[in-house]
mmCIF file of C-alpha atoms in Angstrom:
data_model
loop_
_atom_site.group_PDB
_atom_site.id
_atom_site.type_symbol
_atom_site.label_atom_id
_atom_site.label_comp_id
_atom_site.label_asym_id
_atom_site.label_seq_id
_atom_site.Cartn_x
_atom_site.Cartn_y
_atom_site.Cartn_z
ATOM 1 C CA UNK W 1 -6.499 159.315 125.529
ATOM 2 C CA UNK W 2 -6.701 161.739 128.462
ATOM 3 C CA UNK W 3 -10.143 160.957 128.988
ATOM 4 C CA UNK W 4 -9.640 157.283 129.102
ATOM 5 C CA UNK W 5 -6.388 157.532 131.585
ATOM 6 C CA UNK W 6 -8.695 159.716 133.785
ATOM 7 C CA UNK W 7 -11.085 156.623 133.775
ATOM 8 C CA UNK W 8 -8.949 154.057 134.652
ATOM 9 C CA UNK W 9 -7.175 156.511 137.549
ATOM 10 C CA UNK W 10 -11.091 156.435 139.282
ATOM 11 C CA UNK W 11 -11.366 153.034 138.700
ATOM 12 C CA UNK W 12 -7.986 152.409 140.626
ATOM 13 C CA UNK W 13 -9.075 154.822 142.942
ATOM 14 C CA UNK W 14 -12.538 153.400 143.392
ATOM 15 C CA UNK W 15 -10.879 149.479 143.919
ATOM 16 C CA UNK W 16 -8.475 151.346 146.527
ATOM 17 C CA UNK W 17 -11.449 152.267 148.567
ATOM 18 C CA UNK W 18 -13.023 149.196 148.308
ATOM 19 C CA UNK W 19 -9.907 147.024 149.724
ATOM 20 C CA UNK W 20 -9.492 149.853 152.354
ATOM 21 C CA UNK W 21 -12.936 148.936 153.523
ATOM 22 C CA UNK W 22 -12.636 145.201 153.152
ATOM 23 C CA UNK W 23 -9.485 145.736 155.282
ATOM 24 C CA UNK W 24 -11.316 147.633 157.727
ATOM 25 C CA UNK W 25 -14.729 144.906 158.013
ATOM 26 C CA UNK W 26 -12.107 142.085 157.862
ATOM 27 C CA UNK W 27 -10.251 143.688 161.281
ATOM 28 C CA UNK W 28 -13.994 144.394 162.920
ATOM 29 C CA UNK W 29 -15.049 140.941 161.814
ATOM 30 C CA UNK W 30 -11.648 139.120 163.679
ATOM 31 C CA UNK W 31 -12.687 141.804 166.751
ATOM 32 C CA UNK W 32 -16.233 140.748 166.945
ATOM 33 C CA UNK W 33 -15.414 136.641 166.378
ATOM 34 C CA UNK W 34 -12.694 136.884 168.969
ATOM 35 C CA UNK W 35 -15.114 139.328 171.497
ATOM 36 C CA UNK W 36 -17.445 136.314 170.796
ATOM 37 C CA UNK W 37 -15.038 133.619 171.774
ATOM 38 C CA UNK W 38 -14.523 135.327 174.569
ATOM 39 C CA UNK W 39 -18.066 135.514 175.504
ATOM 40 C CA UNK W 40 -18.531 131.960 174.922
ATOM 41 C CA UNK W 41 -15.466 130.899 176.976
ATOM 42 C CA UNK W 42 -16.574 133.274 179.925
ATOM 43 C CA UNK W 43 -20.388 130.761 179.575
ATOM 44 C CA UNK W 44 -18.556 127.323 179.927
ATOM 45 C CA UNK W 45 -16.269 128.744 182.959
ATOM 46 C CA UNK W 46 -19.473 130.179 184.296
ATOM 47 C CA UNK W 47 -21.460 126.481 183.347
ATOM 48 C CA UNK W 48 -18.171 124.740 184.759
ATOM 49 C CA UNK W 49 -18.145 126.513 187.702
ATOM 50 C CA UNK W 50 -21.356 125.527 188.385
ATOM 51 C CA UNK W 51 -20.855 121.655 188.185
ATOM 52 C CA UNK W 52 -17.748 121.839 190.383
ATOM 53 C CA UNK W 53 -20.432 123.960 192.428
ATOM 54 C CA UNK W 54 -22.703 121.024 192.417
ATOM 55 C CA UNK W 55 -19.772 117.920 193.098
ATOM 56 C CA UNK W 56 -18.459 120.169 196.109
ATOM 57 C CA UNK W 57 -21.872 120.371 197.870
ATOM 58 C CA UNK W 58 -22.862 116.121 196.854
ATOM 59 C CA UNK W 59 -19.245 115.091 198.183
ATOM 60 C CA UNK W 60 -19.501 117.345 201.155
ATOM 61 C CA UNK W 61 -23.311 115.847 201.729
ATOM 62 C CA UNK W 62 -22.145 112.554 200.736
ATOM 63 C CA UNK W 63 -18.866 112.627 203.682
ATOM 64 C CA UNK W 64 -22.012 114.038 206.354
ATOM 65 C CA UNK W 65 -24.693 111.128 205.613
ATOM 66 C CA UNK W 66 -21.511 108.965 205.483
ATOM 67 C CA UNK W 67 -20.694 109.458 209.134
ATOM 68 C CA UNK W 68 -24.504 110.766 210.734
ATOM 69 C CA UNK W 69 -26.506 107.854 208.899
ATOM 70 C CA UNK W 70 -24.669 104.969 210.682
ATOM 71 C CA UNK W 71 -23.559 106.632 213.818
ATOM 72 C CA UNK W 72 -27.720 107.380 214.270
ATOM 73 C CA UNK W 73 -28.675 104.131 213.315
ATOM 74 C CA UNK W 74 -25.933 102.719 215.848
ATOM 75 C CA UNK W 75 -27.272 104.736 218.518
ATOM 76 C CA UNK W 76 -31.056 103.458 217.401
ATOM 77 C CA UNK W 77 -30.288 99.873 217.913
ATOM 78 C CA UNK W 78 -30.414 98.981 214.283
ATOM 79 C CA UNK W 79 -28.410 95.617 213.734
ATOM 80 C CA UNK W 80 -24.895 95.851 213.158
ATOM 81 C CA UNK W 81 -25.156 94.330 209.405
ATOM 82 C CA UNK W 82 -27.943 96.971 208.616
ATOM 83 C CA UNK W 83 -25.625 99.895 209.650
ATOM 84 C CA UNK W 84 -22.631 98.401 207.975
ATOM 85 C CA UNK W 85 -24.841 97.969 204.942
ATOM 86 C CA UNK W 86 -26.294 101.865 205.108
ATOM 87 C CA UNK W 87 -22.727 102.570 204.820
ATOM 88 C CA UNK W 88 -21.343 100.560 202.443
ATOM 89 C CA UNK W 89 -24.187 102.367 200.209
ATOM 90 C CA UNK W 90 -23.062 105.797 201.320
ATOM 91 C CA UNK W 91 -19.611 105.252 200.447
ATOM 92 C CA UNK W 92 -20.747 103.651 196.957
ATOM 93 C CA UNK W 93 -22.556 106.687 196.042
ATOM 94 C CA UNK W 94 -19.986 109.072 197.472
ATOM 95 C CA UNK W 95 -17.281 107.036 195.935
ATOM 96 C CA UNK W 96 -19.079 107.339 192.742
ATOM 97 C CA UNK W 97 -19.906 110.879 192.933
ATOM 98 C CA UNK W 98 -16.298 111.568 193.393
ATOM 99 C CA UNK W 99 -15.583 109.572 189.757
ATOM 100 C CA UNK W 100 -17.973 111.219 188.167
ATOM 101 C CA UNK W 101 -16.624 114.898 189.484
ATOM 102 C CA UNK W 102 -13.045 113.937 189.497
ATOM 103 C CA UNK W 103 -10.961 115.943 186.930
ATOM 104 C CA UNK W 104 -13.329 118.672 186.365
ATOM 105 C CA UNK W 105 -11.798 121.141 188.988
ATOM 106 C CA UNK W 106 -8.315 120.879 187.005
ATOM 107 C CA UNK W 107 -9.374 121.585 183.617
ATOM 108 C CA UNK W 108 -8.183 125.525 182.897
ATOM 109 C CA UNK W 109 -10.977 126.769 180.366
ATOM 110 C CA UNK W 110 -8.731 129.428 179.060
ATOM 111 C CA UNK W 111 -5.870 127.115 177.746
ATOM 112 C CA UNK W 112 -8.639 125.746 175.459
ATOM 113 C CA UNK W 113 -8.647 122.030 176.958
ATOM 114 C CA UNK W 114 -11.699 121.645 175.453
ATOM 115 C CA UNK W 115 -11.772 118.636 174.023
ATOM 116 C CA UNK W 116 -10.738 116.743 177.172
ATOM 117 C CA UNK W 117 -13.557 119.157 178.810
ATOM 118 C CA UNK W 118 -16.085 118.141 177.173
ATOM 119 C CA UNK W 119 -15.019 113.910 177.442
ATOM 120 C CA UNK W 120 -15.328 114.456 181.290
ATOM 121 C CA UNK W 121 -18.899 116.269 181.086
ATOM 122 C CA UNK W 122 -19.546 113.513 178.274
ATOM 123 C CA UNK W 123 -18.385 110.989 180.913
ATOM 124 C CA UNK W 124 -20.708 112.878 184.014
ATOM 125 C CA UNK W 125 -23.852 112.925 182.203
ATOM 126 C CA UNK W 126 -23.801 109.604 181.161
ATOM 127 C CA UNK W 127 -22.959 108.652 184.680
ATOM 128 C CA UNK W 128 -25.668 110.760 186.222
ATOM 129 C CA UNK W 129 -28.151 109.577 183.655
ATOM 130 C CA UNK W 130 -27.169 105.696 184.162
ATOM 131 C CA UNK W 131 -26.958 106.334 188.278
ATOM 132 C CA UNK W 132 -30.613 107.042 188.564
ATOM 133 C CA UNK W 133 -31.287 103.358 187.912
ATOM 134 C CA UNK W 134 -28.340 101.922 189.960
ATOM 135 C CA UNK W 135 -29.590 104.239 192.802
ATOM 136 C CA UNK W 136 -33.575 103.692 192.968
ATOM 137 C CA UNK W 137 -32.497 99.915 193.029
ATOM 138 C CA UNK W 138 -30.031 100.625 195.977
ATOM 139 C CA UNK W 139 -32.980 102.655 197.449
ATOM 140 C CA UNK W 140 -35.739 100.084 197.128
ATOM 141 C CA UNK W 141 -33.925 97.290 198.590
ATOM 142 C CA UNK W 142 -32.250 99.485 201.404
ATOM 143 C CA UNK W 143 -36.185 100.127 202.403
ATOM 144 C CA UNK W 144 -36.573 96.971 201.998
ATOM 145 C CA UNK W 145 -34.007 96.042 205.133
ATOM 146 C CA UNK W 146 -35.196 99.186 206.767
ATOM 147 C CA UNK W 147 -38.836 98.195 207.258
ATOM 148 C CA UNK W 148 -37.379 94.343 208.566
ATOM 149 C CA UNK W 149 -35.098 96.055 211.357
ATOM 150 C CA UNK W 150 -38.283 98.938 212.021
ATOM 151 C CA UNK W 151 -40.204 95.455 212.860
ATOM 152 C CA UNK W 152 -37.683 94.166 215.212
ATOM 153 C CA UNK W 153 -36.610 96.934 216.954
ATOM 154 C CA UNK W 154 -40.441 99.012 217.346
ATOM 155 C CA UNK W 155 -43.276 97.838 218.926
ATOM 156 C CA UNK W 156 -45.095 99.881 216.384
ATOM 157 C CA UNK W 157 -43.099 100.637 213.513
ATOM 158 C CA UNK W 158 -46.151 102.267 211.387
ATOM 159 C CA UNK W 159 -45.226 105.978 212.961
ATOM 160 C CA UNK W 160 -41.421 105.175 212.584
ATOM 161 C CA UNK W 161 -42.137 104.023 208.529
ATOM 162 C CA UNK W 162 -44.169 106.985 208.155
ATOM 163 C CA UNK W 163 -41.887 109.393 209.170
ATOM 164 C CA UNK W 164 -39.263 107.582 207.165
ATOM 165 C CA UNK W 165 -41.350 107.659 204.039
ATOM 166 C CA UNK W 166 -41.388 110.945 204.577
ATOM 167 C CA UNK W 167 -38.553 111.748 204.679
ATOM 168 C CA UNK W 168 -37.760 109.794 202.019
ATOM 169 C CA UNK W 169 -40.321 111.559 199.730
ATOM 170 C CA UNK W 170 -38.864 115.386 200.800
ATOM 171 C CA UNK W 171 -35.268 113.938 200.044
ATOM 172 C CA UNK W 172 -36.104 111.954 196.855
ATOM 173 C CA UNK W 173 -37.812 115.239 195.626
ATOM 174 C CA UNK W 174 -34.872 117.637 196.428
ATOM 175 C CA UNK W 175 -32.166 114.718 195.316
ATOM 176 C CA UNK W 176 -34.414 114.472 191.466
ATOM 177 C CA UNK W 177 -34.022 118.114 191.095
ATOM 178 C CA UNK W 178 -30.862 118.230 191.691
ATOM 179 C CA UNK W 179 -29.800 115.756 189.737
ATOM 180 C CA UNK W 180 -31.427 116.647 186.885
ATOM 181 C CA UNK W 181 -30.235 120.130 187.236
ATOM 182 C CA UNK W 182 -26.331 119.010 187.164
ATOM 183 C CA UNK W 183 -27.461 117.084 183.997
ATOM 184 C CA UNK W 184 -28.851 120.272 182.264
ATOM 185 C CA UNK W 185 -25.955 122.448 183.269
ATOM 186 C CA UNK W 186 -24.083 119.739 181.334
ATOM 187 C CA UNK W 187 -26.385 120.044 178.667
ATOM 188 C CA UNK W 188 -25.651 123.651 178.632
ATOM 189 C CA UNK W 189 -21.634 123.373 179.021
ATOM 190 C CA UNK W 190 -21.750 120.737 176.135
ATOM 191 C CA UNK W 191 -23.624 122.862 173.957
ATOM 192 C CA UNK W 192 -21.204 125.808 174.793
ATOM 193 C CA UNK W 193 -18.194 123.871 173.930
ATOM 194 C CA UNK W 194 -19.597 122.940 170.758
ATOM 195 C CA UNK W 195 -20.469 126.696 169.766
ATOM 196 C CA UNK W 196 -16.650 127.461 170.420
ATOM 197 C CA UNK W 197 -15.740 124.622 168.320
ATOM 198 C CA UNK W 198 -18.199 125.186 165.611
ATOM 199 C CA UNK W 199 -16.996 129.439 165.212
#
């Protein structure tokens, strides 16, 4: 009878240990989920930060070309209706860009507004993706009225239409890359939120 009381006091003693330890890798387990939360949330702030980064420097481009475009053009002896037209484009794509943006720079990370986070960077990727063909089509038939007034107004419009295309290839190179960088840092914020929401 001893013997078998001694048995059942290491057994009790042995299932002690064992919930001690599953105590113990249960509180390092809820350390290392909530360090990784942590880490996660610090990668969409970082990834958020970076497409407010992005809206800041398009709206503050987009206010610039808004005034210079027109004002030069003016000044160039374009026709009235072609520099209202340049900036009724500007302001489309600035107004635009400001949708697109809008509501991102209030959304605190750390509350865990997620879900409405990611809607809005739903919302601005689809836009971006779906603004590539609204803009080439702007583009093509702004160039379009460019090359008519370049006619009128130059005696020789090839060197003015050369320097315009360009320009227009330098800026249409830069403006791509761009764009499709905003679209991958959404990528990347999207796929951070859903990490979070998957742990």
């Amino acid at each position: 009878m001893e013997r078998r009381v001694d048995y059942n006091y290491e057994h009790l003693h042995e299932l002690e240990e064992l919930r001690e330890q599953l105590d113990l890798l249960n509180k390092k387990l809820d350390k290392q989920q909530i360090f990784a939360e942590k880490s996660m949330i610090k990668y969409v702030k970082a990834d958020l930060k970076k497409l407010n980064g992005s809206g800041v420097f398009y709206i503050v481009m987009g206010i610039f070309a808004l005034i210079y475009c027109p004002v030069t053009f003016y000044f160039w002896n374009f026709s009235f209706e072609f520099v209202v037209g340049t900036a009724l484009m500007l302001f489309v794509c600035l107004a635009y860009t400001l949708y697109l943006h809008n509501g991102l720079y209030s959304i605190d990370v750390a509350k865990g507004n997620l879900m409405e986070l990611s809607q809005k960077v739903l919302r601005l990727r689809k836009g971006y993706a779906n603004w590539l063909y609204v803009g080439f089509t702007m583009i093509i038939v702004w160039c379009y009225f460019l090359y008519r007034e370049a006619l009128v107004i130059y005696e020789n419009p090839e060197g003015f239409m050369l320097a315009a295309i360009i320009g227009g290839l330098l800026g249409g190179v830069i403006g791509l890359s761009r764009h499709f960088k905003v679209v991958r840092d959404a990528d990347n914020l999207l796929e951070h939120i859903k990490e979070i929401q998957n742990s």
